[in-house]
Every structure is written in C-alpha cells, then in structure tokens.
mmCIF file of N, CA, C and O in Angstrom:
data_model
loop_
_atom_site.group_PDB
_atom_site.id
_atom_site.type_symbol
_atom_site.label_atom_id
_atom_site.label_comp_id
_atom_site.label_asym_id
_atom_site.label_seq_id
_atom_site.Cartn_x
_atom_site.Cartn_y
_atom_site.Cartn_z
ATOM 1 N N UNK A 1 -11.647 8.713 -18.868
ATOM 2 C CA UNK A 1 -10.668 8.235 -17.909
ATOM 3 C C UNK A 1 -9.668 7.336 -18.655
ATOM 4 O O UNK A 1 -10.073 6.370 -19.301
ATOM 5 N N UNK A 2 -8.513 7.613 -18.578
ATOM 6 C CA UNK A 2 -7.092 6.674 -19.012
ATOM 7 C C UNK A 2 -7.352 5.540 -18.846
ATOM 8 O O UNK A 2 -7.569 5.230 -17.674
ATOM 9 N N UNK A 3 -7.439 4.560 -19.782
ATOM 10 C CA UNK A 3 -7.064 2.930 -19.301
ATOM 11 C C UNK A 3 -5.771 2.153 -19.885
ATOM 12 O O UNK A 3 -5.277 1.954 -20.995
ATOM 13 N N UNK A 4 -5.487 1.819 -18.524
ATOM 14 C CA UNK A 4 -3.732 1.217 -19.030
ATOM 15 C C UNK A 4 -3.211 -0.023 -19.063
ATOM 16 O O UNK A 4 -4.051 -0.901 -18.862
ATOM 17 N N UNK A 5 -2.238 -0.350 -19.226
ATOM 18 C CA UNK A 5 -1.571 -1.815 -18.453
ATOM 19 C C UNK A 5 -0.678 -2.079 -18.016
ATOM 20 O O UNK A 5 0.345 -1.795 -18.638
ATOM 21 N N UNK A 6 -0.606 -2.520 -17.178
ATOM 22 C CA UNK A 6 0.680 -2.969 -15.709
ATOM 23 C C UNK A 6 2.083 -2.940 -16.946
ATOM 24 O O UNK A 6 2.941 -2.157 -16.537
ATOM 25 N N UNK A 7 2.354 -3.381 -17.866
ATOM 26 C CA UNK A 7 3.576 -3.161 -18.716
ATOM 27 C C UNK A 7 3.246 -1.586 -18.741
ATOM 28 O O UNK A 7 3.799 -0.903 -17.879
ATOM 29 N N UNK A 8 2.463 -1.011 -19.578
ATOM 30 C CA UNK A 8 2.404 0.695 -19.472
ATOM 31 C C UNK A 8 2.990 0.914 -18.750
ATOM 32 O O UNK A 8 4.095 1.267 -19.162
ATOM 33 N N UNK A 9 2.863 0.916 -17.406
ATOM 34 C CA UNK A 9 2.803 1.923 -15.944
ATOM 35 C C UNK A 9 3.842 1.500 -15.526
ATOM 36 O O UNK A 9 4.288 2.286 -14.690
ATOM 37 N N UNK A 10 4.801 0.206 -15.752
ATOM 38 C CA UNK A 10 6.126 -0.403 -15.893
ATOM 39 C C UNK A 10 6.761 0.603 -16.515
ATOM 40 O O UNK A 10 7.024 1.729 -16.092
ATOM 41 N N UNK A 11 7.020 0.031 -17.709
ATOM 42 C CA UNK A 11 7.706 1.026 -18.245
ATOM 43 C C UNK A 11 7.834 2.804 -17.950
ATOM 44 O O UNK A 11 8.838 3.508 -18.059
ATOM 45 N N UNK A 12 6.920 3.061 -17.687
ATOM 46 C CA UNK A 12 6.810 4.698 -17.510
ATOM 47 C C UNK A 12 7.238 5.008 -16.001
ATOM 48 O O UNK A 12 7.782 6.009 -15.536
ATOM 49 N N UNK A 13 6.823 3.844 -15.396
ATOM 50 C CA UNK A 13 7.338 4.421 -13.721
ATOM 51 C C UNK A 13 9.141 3.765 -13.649
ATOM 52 O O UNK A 13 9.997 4.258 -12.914
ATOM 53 N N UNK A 14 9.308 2.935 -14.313
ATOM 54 C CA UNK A 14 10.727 2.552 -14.036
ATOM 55 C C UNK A 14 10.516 1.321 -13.310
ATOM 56 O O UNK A 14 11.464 0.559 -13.500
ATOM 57 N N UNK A 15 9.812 0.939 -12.706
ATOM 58 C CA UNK A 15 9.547 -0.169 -11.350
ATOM 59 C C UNK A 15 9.087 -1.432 -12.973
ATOM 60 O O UNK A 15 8.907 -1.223 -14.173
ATOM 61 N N UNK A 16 9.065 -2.802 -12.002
ATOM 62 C CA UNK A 16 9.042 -3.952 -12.273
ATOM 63 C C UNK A 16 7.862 -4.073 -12.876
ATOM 64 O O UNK A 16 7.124 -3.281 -12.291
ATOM 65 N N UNK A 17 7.162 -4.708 -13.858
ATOM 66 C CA UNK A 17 5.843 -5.404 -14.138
ATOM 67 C C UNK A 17 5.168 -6.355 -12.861
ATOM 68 O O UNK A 17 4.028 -6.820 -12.877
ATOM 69 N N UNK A 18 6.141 -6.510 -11.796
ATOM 70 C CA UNK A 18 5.733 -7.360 -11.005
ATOM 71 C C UNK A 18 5.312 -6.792 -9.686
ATOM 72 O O UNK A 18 4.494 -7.270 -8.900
ATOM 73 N N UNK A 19 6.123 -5.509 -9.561
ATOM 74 C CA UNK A 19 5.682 -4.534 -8.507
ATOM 75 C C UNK A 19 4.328 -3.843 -8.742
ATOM 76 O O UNK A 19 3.469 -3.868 -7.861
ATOM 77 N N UNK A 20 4.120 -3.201 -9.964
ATOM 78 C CA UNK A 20 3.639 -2.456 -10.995
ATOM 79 C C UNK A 20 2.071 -3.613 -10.148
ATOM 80 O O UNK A 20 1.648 -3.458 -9.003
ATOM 81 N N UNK A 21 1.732 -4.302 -10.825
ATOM 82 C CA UNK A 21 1.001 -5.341 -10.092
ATOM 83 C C UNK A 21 0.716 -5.548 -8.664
ATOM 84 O O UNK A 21 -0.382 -5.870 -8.211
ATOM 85 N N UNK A 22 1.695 -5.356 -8.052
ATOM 86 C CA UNK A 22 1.363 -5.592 -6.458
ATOM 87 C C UNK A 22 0.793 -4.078 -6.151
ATOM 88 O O UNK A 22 -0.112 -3.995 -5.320
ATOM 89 N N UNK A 23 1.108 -3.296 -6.561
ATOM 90 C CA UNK A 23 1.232 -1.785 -6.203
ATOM 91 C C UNK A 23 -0.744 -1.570 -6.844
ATOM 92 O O UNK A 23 -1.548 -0.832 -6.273
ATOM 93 N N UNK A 24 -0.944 -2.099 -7.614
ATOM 94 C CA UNK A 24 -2.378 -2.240 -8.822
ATOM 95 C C UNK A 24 -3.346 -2.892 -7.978
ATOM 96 O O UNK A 24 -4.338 -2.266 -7.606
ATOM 97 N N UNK A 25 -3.097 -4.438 -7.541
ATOM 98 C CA UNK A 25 -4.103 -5.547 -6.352
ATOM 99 C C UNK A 25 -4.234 -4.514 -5.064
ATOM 100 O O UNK A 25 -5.376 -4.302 -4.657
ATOM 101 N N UNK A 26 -3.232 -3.923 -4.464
ATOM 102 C CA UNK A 26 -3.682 -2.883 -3.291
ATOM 103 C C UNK A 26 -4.303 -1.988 -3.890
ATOM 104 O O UNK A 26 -5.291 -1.595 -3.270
ATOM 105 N N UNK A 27 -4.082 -1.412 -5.041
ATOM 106 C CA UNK A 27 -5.346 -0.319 -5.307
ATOM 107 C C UNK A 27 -6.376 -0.542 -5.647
ATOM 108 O O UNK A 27 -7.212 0.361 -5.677
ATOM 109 N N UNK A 28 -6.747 -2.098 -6.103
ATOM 110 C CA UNK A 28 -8.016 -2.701 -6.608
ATOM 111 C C UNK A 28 -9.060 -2.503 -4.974
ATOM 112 O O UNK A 28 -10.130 -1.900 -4.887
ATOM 113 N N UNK A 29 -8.432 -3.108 -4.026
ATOM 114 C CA UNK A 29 -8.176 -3.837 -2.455
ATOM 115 C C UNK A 29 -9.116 -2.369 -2.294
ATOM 116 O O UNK A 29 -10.339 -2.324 -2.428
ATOM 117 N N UNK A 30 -8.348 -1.362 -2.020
ATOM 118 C CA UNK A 30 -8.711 0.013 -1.220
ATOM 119 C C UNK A 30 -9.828 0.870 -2.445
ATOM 120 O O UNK A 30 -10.181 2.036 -2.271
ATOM 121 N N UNK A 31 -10.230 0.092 -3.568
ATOM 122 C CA UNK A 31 -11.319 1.008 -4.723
ATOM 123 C C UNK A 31 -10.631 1.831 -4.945
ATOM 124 O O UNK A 31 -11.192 2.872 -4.602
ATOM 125 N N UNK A 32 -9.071 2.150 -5.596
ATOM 126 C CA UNK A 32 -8.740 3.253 -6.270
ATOM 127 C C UNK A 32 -8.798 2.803 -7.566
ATOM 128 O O UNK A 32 -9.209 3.778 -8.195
ATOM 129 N N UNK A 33 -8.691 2.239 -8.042
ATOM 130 C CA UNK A 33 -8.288 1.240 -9.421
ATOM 131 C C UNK A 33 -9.677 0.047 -9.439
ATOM 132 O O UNK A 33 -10.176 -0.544 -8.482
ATOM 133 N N UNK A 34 -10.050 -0.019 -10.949
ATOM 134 C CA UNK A 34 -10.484 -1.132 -11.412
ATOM 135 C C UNK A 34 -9.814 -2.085 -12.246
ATOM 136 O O UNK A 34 -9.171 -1.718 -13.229
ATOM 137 N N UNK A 35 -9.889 -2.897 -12.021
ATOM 138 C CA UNK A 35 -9.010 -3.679 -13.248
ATOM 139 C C UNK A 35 -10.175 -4.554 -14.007
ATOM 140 O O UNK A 35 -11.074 -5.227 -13.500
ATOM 141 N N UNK A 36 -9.881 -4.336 -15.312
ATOM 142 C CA UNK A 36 -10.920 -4.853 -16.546
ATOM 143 C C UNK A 36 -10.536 -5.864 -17.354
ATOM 144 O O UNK A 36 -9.411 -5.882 -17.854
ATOM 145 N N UNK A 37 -11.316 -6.682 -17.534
ATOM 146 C CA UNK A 37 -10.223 -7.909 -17.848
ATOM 147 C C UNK A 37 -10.229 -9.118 -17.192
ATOM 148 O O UNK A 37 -10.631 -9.073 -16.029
ATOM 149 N N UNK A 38 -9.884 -10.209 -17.636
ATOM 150 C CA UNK A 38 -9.903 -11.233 -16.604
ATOM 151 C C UNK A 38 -8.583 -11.283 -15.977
ATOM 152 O O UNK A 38 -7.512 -10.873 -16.423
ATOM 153 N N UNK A 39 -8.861 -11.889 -14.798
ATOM 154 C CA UNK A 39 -7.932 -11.507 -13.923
ATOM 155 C C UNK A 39 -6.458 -11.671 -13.965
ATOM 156 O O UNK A 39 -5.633 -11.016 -13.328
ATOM 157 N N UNK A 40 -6.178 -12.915 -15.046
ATOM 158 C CA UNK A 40 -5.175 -13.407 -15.217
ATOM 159 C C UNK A 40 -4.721 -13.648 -16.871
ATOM 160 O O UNK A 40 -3.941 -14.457 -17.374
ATOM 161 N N UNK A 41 -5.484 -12.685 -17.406
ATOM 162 C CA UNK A 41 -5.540 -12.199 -18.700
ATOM 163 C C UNK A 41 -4.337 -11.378 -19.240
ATOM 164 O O UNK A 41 -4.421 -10.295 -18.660
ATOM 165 N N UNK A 42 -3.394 -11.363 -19.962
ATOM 166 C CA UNK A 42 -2.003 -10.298 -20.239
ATOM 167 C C UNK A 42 -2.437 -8.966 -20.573
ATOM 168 O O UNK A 42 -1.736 -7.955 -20.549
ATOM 169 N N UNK A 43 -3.935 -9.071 -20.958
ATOM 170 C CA UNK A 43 -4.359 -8.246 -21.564
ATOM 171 C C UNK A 43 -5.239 -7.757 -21.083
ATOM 172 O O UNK A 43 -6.312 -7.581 -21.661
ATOM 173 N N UNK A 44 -4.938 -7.350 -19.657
ATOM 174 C CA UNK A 44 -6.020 -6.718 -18.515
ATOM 175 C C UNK A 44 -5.926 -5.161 -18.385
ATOM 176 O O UNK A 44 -4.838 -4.643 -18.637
ATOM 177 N N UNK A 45 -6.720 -4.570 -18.104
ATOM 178 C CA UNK A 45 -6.168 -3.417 -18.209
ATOM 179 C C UNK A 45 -6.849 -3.166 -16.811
ATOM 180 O O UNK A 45 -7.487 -3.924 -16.080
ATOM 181 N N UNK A 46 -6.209 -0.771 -16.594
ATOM 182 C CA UNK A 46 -6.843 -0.707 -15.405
ATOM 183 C C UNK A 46 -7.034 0.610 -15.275
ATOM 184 O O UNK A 46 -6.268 1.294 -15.954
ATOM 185 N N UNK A 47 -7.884 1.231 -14.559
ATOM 186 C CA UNK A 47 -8.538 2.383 -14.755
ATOM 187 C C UNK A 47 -8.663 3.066 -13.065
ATOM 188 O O UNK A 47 -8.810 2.392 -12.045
ATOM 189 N N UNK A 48 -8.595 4.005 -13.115
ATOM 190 C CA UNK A 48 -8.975 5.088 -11.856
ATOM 191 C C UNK A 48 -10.197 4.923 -11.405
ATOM 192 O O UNK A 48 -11.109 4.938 -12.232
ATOM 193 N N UNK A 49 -10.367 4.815 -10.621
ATOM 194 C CA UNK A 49 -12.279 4.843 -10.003
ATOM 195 C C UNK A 49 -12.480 6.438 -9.750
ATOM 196 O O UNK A 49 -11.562 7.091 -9.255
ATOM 197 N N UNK A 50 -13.415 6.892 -10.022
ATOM 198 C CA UNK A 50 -13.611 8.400 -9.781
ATOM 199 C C UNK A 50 -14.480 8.439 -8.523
ATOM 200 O O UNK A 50 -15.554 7.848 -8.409
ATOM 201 N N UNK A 51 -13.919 9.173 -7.628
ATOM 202 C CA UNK A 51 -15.063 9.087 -6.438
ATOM 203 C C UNK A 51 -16.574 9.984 -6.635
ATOM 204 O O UNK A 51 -16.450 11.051 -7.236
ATOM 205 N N UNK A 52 -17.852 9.641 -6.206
ATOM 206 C CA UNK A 52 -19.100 10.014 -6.555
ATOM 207 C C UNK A 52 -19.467 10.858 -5.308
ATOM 208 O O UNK A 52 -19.795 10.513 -4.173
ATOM 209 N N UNK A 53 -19.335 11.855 -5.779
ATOM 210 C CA UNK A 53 -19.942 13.352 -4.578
ATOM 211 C C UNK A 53 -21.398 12.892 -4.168
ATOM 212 O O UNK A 53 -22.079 13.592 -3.419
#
C-alpha cells in the first residue's frame, strides 16, 4: 500500500497543504486513511486502510 505526505498529495492534486490536511483528518474521522506518525510531526505520513472481507 502507497504511503504519502500531505505536501505529496499537495503538490500532485494542485490543492493547498492545508486543505490536503483537512481533506486527510476527515478521512482519518470516517477509517479511510491512517496517518503514521505523530500527529503534529512534518514528517507524518498516510496510508489507505484496506477494508477486511
């Protein structure tokens, strides 16, 4: 599974590092996304949750 960081997914989507983030905490929120890392770390990264059949 890809692991990335909110600058990554910035840059590549066009949107803000700051959106990029808000858009990341709702996917943490709803279990689409993990984020690894401490929370307030620059150097957090974040990963897909795979759903378990």
């Amino acid at each position: 599974m890809p692991i990335t960081t909110d600058e990554e997914l910035a840059t590549a989507s066009g949107l803000s590092p700051k959106t990029v983030r808000a858009h990341l905490n709702s996917m943490i929120e709803a279990g689409i996304v993990e984020g690894i890392g401490s929370l307030y770390s620059p150097k957090r990264r974040y990963r897909l949750i795979t759903p378990r059949n």
